[in-house]
Amino acid sequence: MAKRHITVSLNKKEILWGWVYLAVEFLLLPTALYWFTARLFPGISDAEVNFLYYFVNFLAILLIFHRFLSRNLAMARSNLLRVVLYALLGLFIYWASGLVMGELTYRLMPDFVNVNDAGIAAMSRDSYLLMAIGTVVLVPAAEECLFRGLLFRGMYGKSRWAAYVVSALCFCLPHVSAYIGSYEWTVLALCFVQYLPAGLMLAWSYEKSNTIFTPILIHTIINAFGIYAMR
């Protein structure tokens, strides 16, 4: 049996409200925000709506998972060198896997463009500051609490490998789901697969460092480099 590294768990209330919010966030929140903002603020840009989504999502995550985050922050402070080590290793894995995925993608579809990256780039041209704050400050904590904290940590004690697979697949889905019907399935499939290494690596860094703040740190750095490249 593999040694269990993750010691900070979610309480019953965090698990319950986390699952409720995950369903709301995926099924209702984007559509509801676009509907309300279109009627209350005619002419609002996609970048502004997207930032509002990031902000609401971030506040909801803080409300639900603040105790979980507090306990993980204490763990990170007491194991700072471990956090830095696995953050650096995680970034190296991300970089190396990106090179491999990029080469394979080019061989399969030379003119491939990741539709999620293209969408973020378009919105950043409209409002760079809002997109920078959203993707670098708000998104990492929210996504890591849901995909690594709720999903990966929640399944970890029952099946380590299922936790890796399910959390990684669920992490990939929101990055392409908004584009279903607008692009060919081959393009969306390649986009989906491109996010798998990151999903697995972030879960691995969480497991090895024993704190959710390691994948949050990695996610923040990756997004910061990504949005900086879109200037």
PDB file of N, CA and C in Angstrom, residues 1 24 37 40 52 72 76 80 87 93 96 103 117 122 126 155 167 169 172 192 194 203 205 212 216:
ATOM      1  N   MET A   1       0.857  -1.197   0.000  1.00  0.00           N
ATOM      2  CA  MET A   1       0.000   0.000   0.000  1.00  0.00           C
ATOM      3  C   MET A   1       0.882   1.233   0.000  1.00  0.00           C
ATOM      4  N   VAL A  24     -22.969  24.050  -8.979  1.00  0.00           N
ATOM      5  CA  VAL A  24     -23.455  25.388  -9.326  1.00  0.00           C
ATOM      6  C   VAL A  24     -22.454  26.096 -10.228  1.00  0.00           C
ATOM      7  N   THR A  37     -25.624  40.186 -16.218  1.00  0.00           N
ATOM      8  CA  THR A  37     -24.810  41.339 -16.613  1.00  0.00           C
ATOM      9  C   THR A  37     -25.291  41.943 -17.928  1.00  0.00           C
ATOM     10  N   LEU A  40     -28.314  44.043 -16.759  1.00  0.00           N
ATOM     11  CA  LEU A  40     -28.026  45.128 -15.819  1.00  0.00           C
ATOM     12  C   LEU A  40     -26.983  46.104 -16.356  1.00  0.00           C
ATOM     13  N   LEU A  52     -15.660  39.090 -13.399  1.00  0.00           N
ATOM     14  CA  LEU A  52     -16.709  38.949 -12.389  1.00  0.00           C
ATOM     15  C   LEU A  52     -16.892  37.487 -12.009  1.00  0.00           C
ATOM     16  N   ASN A  72      -3.884  24.375   5.746  1.00  0.00           N
ATOM     17  CA  ASN A  72      -2.847  24.111   4.756  1.00  0.00           C
ATOM     18  C   ASN A  72      -1.761  25.179   4.769  1.00  0.00           C
ATOM     19  N   ALA A  76       2.165  24.646   5.167  1.00  0.00           N
ATOM     20  CA  ALA A  76       3.145  25.203   4.228  1.00  0.00           C
ATOM     21  C   ALA A  76       4.227  25.967   4.972  1.00  0.00           C
ATOM     22  N   LEU A  80       8.352  24.882   4.521  1.00  0.00           N
ATOM     23  CA  LEU A  80       8.559  25.819   3.419  1.00  0.00           C
ATOM     24  C   LEU A  80       9.537  25.285   2.380  1.00  0.00           C
ATOM     25  N   ALA A  87       7.517  22.706  -5.757  1.00  0.00           N
ATOM     26  CA  ALA A  87       7.067  23.707  -6.713  1.00  0.00           C
ATOM     27  C   ALA A  87       8.035  23.776  -7.891  1.00  0.00           C
ATOM     28  N   ILE A  93       8.532  19.692 -14.521  1.00  0.00           N
ATOM     29  CA  ILE A  93       7.695  18.671 -15.158  1.00  0.00           C
ATOM     30  C   ILE A  93       6.725  19.323 -16.139  1.00  0.00           C
ATOM     31  N   ALA A  96       8.736  20.394 -19.253  1.00  0.00           N
ATOM     32  CA  ALA A  96       9.139  19.251 -20.067  1.00  0.00           C
ATOM     33  C   ALA A  96       7.937  18.616 -20.767  1.00  0.00           C
ATOM     34  N   GLU A 103       5.184  19.165 -29.360  1.00  0.00           N
ATOM     35  CA  GLU A 103       5.705  18.454 -30.526  1.00  0.00           C
ATOM     36  C   GLU A 103       4.690  17.460 -31.066  1.00  0.00           C
ATOM     37  N   ASP A 117      -6.655  29.298 -24.619  1.00  0.00           N
ATOM     38  CA  ASP A 117      -5.591  30.304 -24.616  1.00  0.00           C
ATOM     39  C   ASP A 117      -5.939  31.458 -25.546  1.00  0.00           C
ATOM     40  N   ALA A 122      -7.620  37.070 -26.302  1.00  0.00           N
ATOM     41  CA  ALA A 122      -8.534  38.071 -26.854  1.00  0.00           C
ATOM     42  C   ALA A 122      -9.078  38.981 -25.756  1.00  0.00           C
ATOM     43  N   ASP A 126      -8.521  43.243 -24.552  1.00  0.00           N
ATOM     44  CA  ASP A 126      -9.602  44.156 -24.205  1.00  0.00           C
ATOM     45  C   ASP A 126      -9.381  44.783 -22.835  1.00  0.00           C
ATOM     46  N   MET A 155     -10.953  11.846  -2.780  1.00  0.00           N
ATOM     47  CA  MET A 155     -10.884  10.462  -3.258  1.00  0.00           C
ATOM     48  C   MET A 155      -9.601   9.759  -2.836  1.00  0.00           C
ATOM     49  N   SER A 167      -9.552  13.685 -10.848  1.00  0.00           N
ATOM     50  CA  SER A 167      -9.274  15.110 -10.637  1.00  0.00           C
ATOM     51  C   SER A 167      -8.639  15.736 -11.863  1.00  0.00           C
ATOM     52  N   LEU A 169      -9.007  14.725 -15.078  1.00  0.00           N
ATOM     53  CA  LEU A 169     -10.029  14.829 -16.128  1.00  0.00           C
ATOM     54  C   LEU A 169     -10.999  15.976 -15.849  1.00  0.00           C
ATOM     55  N   CYS A 172      -9.466  19.308 -16.660  1.00  0.00           N
ATOM     56  CA  CYS A 172      -9.399  19.614 -18.097  1.00  0.00           C
ATOM     57  C   CYS A 172     -10.739  20.100 -18.642  1.00  0.00           C
ATOM     58  N   PHE A 192      -8.147  19.448 -24.667  1.00  0.00           N
ATOM     59  CA  PHE A 192      -8.401  18.685 -23.439  1.00  0.00           C
ATOM     60  C   PHE A 192      -7.147  17.936 -23.012  1.00  0.00           C
ATOM     61  N   GLN A 194      -4.096  18.514 -23.742  1.00  0.00           N
ATOM     62  CA  GLN A 194      -3.002  19.409 -23.374  1.00  0.00           C
ATOM     63  C   GLN A 194      -3.004  19.756 -21.893  1.00  0.00           C
ATOM     64  N   ALA A 203      -1.636  17.633  -8.908  1.00  0.00           N
ATOM     65  CA  ALA A 203      -2.029  16.670  -7.880  1.00  0.00           C
ATOM     66  C   ALA A 203      -0.801  16.037  -7.242  1.00  0.00           C
ATOM     67  N   SER A 205       2.226  17.325  -6.961  1.00  0.00           N
ATOM     68  CA  SER A 205       2.910  18.297  -6.101  1.00  0.00           C
ATOM     69  C   SER A 205       2.173  18.466  -4.777  1.00  0.00           C
ATOM     70  N   ILE A 212      -1.882  22.208   0.018  1.00  0.00           N
ATOM     71  CA  ILE A 212      -2.525  22.692  -1.206  1.00  0.00           C
ATOM     72  C   ILE A 212      -1.840  23.938  -1.748  1.00  0.00           C
ATOM     73  N   ILE A 216      -1.099  25.630  -5.674  1.00  0.00           N
ATOM     74  CA  ILE A 216      -1.545  27.019  -5.855  1.00  0.00           C
ATOM     75  C   ILE A 216      -0.376  27.875  -6.329  1.00  0.00           C
TER      76      ILE A 216
END
